[in-house]
PDB file of C-alpha atoms in Angstrom:
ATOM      1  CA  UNK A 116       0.000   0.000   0.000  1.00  0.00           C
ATOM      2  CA  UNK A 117       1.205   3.558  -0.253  1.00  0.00           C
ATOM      3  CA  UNK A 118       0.740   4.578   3.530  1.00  0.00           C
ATOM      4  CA  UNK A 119       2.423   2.350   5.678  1.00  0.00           C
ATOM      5  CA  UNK A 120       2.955   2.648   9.721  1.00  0.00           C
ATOM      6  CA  UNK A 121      -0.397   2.964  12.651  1.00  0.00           C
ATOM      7  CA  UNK A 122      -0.865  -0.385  12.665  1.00  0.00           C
ATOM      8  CA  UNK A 123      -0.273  -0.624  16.267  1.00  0.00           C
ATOM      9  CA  UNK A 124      -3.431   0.178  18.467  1.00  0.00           C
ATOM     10  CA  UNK A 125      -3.554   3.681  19.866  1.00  0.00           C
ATOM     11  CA  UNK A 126      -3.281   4.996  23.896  1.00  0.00           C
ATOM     12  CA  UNK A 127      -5.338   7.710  25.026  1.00  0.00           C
ATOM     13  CA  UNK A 128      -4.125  10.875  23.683  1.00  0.00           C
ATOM     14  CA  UNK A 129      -2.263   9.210  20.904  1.00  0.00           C
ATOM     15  CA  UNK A 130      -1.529  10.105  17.028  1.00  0.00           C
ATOM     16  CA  UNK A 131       0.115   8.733  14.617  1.00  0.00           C
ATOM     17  CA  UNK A 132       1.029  10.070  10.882  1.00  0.00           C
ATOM     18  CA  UNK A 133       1.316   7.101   8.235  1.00  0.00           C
ATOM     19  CA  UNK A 134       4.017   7.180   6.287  1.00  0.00           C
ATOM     20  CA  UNK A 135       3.670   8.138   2.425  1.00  0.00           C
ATOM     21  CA  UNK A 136       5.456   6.022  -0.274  1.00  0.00           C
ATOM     22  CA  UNK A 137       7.924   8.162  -2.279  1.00  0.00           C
ATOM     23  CA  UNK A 138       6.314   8.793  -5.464  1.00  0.00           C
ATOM     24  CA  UNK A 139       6.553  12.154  -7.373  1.00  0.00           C
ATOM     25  CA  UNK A 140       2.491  11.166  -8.461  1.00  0.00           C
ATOM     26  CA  UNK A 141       1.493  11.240  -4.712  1.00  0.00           C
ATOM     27  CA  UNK A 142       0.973  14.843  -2.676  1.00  0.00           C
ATOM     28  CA  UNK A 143       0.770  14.213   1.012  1.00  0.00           C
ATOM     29  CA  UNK A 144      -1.417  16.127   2.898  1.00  0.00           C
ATOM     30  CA  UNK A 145      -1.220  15.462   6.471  1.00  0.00           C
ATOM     31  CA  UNK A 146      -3.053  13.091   7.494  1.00  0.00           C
ATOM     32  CA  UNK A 147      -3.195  11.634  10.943  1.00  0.00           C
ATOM     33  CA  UNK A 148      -4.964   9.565  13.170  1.00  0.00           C
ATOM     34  CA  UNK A 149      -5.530  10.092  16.533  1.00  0.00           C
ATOM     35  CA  UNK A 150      -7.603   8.144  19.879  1.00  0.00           C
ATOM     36  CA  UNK A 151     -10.435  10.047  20.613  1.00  0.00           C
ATOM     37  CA  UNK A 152     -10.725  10.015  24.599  1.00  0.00           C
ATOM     38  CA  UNK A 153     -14.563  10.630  24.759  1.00  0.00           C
ATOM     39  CA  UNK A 154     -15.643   7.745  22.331  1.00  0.00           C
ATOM     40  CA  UNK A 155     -12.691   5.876  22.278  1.00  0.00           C
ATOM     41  CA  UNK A 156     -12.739   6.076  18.696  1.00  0.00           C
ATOM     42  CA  UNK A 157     -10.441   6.932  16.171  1.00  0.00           C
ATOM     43  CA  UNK A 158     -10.184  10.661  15.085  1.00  0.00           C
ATOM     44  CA  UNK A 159      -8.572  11.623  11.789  1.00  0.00           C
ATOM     45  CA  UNK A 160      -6.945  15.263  10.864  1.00  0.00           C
ATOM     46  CA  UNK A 161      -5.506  16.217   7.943  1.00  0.00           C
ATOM     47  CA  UNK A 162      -6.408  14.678   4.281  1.00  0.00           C
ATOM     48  CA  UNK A 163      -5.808  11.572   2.688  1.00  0.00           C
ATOM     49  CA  UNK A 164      -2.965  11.813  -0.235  1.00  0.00           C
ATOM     50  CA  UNK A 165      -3.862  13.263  -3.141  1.00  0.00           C
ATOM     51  CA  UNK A 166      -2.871  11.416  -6.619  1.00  0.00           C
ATOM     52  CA  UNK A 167      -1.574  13.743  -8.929  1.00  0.00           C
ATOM     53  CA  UNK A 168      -0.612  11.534 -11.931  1.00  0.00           C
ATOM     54  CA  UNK A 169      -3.748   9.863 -14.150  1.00  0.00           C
ATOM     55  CA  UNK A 170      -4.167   8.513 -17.854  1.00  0.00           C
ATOM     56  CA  UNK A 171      -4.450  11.935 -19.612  1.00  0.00           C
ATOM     57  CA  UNK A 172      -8.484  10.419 -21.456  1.00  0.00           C
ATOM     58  CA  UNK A 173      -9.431   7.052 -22.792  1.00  0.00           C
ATOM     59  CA  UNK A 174     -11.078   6.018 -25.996  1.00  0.00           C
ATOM     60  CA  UNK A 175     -13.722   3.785 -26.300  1.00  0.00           C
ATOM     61  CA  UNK A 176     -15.134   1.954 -29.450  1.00  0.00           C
ATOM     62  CA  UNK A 177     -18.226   0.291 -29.181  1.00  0.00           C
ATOM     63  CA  UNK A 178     -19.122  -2.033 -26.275  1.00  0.00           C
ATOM     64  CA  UNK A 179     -19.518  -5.756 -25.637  1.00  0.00           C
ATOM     65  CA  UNK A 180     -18.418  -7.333 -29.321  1.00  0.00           C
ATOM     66  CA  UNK A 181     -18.752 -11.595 -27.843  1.00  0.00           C
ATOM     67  CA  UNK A 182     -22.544 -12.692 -29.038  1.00  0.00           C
ATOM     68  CA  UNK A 183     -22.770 -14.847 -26.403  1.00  0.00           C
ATOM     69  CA  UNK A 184     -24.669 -14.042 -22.901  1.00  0.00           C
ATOM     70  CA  UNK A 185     -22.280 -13.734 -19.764  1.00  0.00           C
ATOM     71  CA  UNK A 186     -19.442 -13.416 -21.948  1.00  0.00           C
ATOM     72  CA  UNK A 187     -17.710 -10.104 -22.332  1.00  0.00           C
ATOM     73  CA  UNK A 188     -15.161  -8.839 -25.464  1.00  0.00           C
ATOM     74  CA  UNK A 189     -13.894  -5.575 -25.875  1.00  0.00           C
ATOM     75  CA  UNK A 190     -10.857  -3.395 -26.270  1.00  0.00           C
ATOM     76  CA  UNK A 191     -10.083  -0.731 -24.126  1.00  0.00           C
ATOM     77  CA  UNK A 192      -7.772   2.166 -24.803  1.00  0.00           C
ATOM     78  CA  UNK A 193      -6.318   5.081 -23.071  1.00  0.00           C
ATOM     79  CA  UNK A 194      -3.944   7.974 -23.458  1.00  0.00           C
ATOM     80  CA  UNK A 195      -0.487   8.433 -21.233  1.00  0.00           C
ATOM     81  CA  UNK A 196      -0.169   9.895 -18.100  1.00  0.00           C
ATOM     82  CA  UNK A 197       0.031  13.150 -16.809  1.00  0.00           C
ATOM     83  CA  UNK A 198       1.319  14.683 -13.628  1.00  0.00           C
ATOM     84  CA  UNK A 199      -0.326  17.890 -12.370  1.00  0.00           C
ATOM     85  CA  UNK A 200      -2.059  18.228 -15.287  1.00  0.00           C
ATOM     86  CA  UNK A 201       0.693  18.327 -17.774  1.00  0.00           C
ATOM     87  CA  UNK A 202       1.475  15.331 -19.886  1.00  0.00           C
ATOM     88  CA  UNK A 203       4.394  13.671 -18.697  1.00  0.00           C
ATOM     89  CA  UNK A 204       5.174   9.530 -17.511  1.00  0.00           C
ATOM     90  CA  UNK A 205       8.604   9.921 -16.200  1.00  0.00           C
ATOM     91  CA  UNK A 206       8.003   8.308 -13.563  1.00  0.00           C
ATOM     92  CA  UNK A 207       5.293   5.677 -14.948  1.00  0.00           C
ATOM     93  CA  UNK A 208       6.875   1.769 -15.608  1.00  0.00           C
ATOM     94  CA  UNK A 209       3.425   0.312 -16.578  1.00  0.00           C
ATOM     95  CA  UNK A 210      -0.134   0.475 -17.004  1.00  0.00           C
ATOM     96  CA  UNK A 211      -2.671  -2.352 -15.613  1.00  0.00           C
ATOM     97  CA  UNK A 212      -5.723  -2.730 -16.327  1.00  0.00           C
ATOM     98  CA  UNK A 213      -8.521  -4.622 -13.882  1.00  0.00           C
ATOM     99  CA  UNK A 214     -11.763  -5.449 -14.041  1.00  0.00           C
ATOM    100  CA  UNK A 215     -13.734  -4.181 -10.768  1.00  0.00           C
ATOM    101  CA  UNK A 216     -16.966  -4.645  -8.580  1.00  0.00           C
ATOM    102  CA  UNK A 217     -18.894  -2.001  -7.961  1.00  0.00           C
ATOM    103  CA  UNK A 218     -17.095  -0.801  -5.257  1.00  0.00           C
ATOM    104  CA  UNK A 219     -14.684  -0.237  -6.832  1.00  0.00           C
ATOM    105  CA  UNK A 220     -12.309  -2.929  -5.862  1.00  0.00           C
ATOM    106  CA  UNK A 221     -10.054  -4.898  -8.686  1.00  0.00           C
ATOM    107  CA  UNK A 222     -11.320  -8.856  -8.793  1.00  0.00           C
ATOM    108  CA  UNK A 223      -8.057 -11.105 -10.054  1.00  0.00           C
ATOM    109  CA  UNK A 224      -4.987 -10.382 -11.235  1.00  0.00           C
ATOM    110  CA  UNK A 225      -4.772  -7.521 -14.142  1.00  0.00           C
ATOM    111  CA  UNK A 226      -6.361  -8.257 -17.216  1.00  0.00           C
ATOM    112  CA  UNK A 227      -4.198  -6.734 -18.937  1.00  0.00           C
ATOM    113  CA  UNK A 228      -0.037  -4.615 -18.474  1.00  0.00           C
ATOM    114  CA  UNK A 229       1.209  -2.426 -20.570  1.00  0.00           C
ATOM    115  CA  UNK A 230       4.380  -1.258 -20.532  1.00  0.00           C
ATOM    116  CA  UNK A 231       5.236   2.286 -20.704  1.00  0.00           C
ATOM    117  CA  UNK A 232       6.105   3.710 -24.326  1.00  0.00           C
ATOM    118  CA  UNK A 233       7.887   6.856 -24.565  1.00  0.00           C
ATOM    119  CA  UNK A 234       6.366   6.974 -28.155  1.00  0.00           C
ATOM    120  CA  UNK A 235       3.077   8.182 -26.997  1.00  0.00           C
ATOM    121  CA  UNK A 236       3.690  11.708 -25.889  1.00  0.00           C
ATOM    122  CA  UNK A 237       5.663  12.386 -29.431  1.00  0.00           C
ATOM    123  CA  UNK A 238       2.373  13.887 -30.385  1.00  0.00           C
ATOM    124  CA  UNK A 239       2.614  16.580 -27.363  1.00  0.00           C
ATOM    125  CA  UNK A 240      -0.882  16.219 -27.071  1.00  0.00           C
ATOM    126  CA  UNK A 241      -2.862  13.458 -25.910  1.00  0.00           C
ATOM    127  CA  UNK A 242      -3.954  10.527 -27.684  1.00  0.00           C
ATOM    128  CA  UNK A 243      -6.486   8.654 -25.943  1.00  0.00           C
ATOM    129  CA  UNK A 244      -5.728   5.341 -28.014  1.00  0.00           C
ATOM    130  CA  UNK A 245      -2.196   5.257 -27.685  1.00  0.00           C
ATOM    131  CA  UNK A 246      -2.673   2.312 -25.221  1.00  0.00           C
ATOM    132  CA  UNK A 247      -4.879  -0.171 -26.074  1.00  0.00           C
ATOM    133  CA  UNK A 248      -5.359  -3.937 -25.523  1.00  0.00           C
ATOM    134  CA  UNK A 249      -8.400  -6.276 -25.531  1.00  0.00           C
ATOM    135  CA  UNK A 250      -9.884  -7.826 -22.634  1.00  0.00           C
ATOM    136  CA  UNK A 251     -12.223 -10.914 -22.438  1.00  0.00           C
ATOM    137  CA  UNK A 252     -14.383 -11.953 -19.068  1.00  0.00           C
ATOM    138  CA  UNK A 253     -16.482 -14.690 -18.207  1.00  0.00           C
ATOM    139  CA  UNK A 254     -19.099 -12.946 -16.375  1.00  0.00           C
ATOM    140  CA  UNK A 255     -19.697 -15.971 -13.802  1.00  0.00           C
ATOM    141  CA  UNK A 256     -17.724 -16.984 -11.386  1.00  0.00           C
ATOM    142  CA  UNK A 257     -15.248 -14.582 -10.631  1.00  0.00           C
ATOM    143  CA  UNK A 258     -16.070 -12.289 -12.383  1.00  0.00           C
ATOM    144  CA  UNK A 259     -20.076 -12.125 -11.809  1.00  0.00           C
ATOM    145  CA  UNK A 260     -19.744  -9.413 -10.222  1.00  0.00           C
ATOM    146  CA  UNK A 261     -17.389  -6.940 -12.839  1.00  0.00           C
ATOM    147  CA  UNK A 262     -19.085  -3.820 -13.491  1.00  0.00           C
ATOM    148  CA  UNK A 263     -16.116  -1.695 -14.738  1.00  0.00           C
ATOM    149  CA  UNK A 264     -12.507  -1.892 -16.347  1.00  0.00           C
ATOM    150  CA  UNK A 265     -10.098   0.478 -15.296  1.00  0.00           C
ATOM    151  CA  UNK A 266      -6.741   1.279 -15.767  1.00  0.00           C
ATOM    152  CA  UNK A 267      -4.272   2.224 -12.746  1.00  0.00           C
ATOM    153  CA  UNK A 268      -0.393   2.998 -13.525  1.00  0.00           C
ATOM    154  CA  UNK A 269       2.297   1.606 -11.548  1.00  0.00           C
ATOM    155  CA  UNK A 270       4.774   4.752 -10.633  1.00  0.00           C
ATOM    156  CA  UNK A 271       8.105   4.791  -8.454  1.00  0.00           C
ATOM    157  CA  UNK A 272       7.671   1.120  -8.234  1.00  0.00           C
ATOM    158  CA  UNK A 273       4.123   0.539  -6.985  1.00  0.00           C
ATOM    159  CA  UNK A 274       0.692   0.526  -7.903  1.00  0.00           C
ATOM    160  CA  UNK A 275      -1.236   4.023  -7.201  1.00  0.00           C
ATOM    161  CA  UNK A 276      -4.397   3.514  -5.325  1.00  0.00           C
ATOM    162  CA  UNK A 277      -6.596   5.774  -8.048  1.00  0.00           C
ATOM    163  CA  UNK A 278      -7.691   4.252 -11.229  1.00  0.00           C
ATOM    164  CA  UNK A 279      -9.226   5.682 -14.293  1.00  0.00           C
ATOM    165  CA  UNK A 280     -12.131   4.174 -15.495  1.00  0.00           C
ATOM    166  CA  UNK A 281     -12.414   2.871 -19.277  1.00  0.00           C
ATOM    167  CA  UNK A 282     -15.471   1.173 -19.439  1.00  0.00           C
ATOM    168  CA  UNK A 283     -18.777   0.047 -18.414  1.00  0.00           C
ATOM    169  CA  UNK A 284     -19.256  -3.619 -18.330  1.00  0.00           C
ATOM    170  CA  UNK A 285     -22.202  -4.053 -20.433  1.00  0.00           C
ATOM    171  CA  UNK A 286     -23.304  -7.787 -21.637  1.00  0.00           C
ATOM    172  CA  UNK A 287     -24.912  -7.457 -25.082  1.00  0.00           C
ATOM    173  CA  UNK A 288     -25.693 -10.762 -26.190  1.00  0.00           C
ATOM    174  CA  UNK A 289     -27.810 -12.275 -29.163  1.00  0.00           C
ATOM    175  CA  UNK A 290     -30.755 -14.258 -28.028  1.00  0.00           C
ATOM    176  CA  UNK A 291     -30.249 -17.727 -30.030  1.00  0.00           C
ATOM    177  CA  UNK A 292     -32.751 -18.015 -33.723  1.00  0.00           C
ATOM    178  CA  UNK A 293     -36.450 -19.835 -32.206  1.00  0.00           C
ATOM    179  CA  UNK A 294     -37.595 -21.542 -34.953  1.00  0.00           C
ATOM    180  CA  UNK A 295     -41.626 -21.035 -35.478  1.00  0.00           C
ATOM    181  CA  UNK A 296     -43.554 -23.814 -36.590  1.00  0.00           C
ATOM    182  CA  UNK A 297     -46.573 -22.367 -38.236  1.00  0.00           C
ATOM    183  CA  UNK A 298     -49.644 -23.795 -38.120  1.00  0.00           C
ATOM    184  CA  UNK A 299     -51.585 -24.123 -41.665  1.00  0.00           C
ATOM    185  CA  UNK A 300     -55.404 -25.154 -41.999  1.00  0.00           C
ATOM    186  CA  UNK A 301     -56.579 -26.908 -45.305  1.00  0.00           C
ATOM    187  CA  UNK A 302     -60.093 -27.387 -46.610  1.00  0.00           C
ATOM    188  CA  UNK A 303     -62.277 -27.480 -49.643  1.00  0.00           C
ATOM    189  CA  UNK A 304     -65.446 -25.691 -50.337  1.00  0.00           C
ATOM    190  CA  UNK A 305     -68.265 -26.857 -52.833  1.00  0.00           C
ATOM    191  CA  UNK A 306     -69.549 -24.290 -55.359  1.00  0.00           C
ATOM    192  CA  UNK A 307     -72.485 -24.844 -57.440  1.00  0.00           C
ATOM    193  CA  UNK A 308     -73.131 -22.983 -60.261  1.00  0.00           C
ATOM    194  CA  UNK A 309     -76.144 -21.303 -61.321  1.00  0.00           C
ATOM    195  CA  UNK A 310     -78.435 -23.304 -64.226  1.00  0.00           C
ATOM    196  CA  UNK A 311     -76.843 -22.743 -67.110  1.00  0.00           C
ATOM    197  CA  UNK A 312     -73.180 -20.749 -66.532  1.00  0.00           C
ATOM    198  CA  UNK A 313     -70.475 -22.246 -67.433  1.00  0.00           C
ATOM    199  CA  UNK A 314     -67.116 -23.886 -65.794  1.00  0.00           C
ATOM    200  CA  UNK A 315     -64.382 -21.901 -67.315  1.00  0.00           C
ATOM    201  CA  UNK A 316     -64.837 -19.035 -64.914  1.00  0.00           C
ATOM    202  CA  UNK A 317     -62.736 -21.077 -62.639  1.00  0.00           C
ATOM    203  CA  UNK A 318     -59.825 -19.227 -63.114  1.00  0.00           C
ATOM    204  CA  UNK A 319     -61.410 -16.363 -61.782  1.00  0.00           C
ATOM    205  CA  UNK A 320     -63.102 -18.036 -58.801  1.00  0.00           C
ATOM    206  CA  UNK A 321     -59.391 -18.339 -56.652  1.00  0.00           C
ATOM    207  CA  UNK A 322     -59.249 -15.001 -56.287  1.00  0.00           C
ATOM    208  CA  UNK A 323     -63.061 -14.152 -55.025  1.00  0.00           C
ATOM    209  CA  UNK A 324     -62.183 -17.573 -52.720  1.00  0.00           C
ATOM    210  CA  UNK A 325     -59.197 -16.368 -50.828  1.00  0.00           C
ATOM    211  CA  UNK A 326     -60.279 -12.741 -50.280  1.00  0.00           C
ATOM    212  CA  UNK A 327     -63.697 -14.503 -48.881  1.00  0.00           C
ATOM    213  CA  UNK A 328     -61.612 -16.468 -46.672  1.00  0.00           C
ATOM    214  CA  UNK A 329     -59.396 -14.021 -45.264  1.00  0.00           C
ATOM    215  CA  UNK A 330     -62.294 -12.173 -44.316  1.00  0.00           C
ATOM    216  CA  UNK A 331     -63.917 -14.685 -42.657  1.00  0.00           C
ATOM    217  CA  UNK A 332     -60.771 -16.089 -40.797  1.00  0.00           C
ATOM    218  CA  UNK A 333     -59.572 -12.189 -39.951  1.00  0.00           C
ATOM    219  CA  UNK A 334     -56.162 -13.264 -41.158  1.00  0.00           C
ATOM    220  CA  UNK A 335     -54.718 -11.179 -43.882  1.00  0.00           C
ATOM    221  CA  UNK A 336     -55.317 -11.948 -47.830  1.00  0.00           C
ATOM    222  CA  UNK A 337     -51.274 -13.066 -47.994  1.00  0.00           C
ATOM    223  CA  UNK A 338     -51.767 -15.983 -45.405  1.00  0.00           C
ATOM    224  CA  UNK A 339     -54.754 -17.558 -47.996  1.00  0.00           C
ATOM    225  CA  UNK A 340     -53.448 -19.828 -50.875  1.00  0.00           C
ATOM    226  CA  UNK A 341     -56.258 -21.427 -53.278  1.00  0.00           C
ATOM    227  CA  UNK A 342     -54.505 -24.444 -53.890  1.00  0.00           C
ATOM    228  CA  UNK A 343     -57.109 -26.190 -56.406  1.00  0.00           C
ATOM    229  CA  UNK A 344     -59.999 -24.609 -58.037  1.00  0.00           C
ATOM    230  CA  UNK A 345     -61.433 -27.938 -60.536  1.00  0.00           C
ATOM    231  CA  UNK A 346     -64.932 -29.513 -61.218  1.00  0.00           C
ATOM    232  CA  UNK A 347     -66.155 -31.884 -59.374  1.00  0.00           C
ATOM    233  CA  UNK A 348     -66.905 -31.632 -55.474  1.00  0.00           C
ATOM    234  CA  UNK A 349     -65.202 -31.720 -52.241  1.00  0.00           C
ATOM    235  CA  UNK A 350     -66.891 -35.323 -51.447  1.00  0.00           C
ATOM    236  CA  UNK A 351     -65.623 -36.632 -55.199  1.00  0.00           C
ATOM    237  CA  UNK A 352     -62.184 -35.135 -54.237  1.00  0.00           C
ATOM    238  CA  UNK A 353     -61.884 -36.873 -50.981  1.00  0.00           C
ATOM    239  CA  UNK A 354     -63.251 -40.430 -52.240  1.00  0.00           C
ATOM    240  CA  UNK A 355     -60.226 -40.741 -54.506  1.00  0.00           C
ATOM    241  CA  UNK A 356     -57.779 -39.907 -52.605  1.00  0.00           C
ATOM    242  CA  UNK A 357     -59.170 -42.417 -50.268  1.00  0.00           C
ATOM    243  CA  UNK A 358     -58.875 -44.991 -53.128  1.00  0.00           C
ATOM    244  CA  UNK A 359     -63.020 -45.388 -53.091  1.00  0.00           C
ATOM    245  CA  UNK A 360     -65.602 -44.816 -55.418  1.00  0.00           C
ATOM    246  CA  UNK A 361     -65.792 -41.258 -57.011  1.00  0.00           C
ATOM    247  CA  UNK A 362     -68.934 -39.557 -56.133  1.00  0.00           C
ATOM    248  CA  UNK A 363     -70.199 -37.363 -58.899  1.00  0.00           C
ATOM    249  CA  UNK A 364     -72.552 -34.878 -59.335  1.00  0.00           C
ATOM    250  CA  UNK A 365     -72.469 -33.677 -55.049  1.00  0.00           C
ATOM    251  CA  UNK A 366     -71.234 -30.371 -56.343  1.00  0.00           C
ATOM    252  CA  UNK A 367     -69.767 -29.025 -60.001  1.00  0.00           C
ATOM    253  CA  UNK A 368     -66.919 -27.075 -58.436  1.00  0.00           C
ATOM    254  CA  UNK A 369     -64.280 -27.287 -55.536  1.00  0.00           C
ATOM    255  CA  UNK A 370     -61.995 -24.738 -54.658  1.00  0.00           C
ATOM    256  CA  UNK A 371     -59.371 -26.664 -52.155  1.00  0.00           C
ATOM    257  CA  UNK A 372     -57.834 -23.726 -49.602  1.00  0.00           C
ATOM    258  CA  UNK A 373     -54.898 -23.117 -47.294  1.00  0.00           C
ATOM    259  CA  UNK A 374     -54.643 -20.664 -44.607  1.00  0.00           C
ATOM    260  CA  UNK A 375     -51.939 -20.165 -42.400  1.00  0.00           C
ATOM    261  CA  UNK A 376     -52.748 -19.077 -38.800  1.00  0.00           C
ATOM    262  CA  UNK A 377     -50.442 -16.076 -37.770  1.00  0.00           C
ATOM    263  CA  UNK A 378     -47.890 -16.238 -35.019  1.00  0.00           C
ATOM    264  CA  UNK A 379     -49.973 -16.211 -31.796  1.00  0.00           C
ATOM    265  CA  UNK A 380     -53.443 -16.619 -33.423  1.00  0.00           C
ATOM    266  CA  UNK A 381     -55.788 -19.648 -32.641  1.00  0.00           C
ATOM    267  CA  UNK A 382     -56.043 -22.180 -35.509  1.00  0.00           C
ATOM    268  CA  UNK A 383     -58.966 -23.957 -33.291  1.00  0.00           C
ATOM    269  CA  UNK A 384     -61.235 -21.470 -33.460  1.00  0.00           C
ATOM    270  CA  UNK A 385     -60.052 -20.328 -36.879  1.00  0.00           C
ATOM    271  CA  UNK A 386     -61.034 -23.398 -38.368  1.00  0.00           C
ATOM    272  CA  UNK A 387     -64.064 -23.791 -36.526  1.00  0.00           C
ATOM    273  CA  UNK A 388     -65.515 -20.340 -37.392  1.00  0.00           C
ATOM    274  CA  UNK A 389     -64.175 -21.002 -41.420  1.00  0.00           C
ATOM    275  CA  UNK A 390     -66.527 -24.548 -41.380  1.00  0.00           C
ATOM    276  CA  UNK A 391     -69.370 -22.928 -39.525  1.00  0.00           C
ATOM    277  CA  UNK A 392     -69.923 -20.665 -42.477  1.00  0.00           C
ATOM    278  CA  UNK A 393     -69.082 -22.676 -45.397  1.00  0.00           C
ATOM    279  CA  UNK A 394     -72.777 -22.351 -46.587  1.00  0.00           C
ATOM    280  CA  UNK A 395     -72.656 -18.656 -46.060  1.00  0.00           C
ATOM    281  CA  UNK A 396     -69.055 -18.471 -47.909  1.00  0.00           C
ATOM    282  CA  UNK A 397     -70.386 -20.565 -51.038  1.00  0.00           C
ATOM    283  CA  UNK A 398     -73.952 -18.456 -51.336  1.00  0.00           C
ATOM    284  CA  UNK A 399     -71.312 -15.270 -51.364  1.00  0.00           C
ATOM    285  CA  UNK A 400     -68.687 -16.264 -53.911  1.00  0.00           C
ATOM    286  CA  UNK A 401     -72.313 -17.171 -56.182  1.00  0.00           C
ATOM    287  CA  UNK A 402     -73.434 -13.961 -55.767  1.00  0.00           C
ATOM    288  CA  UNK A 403     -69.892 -12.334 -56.251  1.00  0.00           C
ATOM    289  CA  UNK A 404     -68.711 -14.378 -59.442  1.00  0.00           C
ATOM    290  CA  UNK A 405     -72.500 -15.490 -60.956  1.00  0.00           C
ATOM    291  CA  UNK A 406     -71.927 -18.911 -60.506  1.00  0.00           C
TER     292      UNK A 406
END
């Protein structure tokens, strides 16, 4: 640690004043402790040191860049030190960076060190991507609890006890493809033509179907498909395909349907409220195409 010394438990009337590591990127500032004789509780005077050396800005480009949940990718950059403002790492041997909790307090050993590089003040400015290095976390375990990185420089030979921070630790994750399996309702409805029109409006009888349909169902016209519009009823239809005798004359036309029941909606009662008005759907399509 930086201050060193009070250990020792304090007398009555007693102070001590820790002792301050040497660092030109440390200002001390008096601080002492002493034993408070009415509470018997530790009095301080004075301030704690004050850090006067700190990554001149950081950089940051984009965020979490691993798909996957609880992991965390990203690179982190920041400029060189200064020291009372002024850029200037003399005294600076490396930079770590740590992930921390959100107290503040660096989980693990650094994620990253990077060595000082007298190439980044040649600019005499500062540029906040001079350092740089990407960091991964597994955000369980010991690391569940990360909220930031930060980056703390290691001057005159030790760590300083103030850190910069970098980043926010920010899982962004993609949620993995669900695969929908949609739900699509067949059936045929018998059309009789009027006395005495003919057959080959068939080709115009899908269209007048589906929209019918949709209407009915309250799905829209896209999730209708007229598969089959051909003479010859629904009962005919479903006899030989059944491999039994064909049963003419039921109906003169068939118009054989799809419709696919949106996401969420309830093919149940779709299909039950499309066969309870099968009668009214045929009368309609009559009146609509003069069959």
């Amino acid at each position: 640690d930086h201050l060193t010394g009070c250990e020792a438990p304090l007398g009555a009337d007693e102070t001590c004043q820790p002792a301050l590591r040497s660092s030109a990127c440390l200002e001390d500032r008096g601080l002492a402790f002493a034993c408070d004789r009415a509470t018997g509780g530790v009095a301080t005077s004075g301030l704690r040191p004050r850090q006067v050396c700190q990554v001149c800005g950081v950089s940051v480009e984009g965020g979490d860049a691993d798909p996957r949940e609880k992991m965390f990718r990203a690179r982190v950059q920041f400029g060189p030190a200064t020291h009372r403002g002024a850029l200037g790492d003399a005294h600076v041997s490396e930079y770590r960076v740590y992930a921390v909790d959100g107290a503040g307090i660096a989980i693990g050993p650094p994620l990253a060190i990077l060595p000082r590089n007298p190439s980044a003040l040649a600019a005499g400015c500062c540029v906040a991507d001079a350092y740089g290095a990407e960091v991964e976390l597994n955000l369980t375990g010991t690391f569940a609890s990360a909220t930031l990185i930060m980056v703390y420089i290691v001057a005159d030979g030790f760590e300083l006890p103030v850190g910069a921070e970098v980043m926010a630790i920010r899982d962004y994750y993609e949620l993995p493809a669900q695969t929908l399996l949609m739900q699509v309702l067949e059936g045929c409805l018998d059309l009789v033509p009027s006395t005495g029109n003919s057959l080959d409006q068939a080709s115009q009888v899908a269209p007048a179907v589906a929209a019918a349909l949709a209407d009915v169902a309250d799905v829209p016209n896209a999730s209708v498909k007229v598969k089959e519009v051909a003479p010859g009823g629904c009962a005919a239809w479903r006899a030989s395909l059944g491999g039994g005798r064909r049963l003419e004359g039921l109906a003169a036309l068939r118009a054989r349907y799809a419709v696919q029941v949106p996401e969420g909606g309830n093919a149940v009662a779709i299909a039950q409220l499309v066969q309870s008005r099968e009668a009214q759907l045929a009368a309609r399509l009559r009146r609509a195409r003069g069959l």
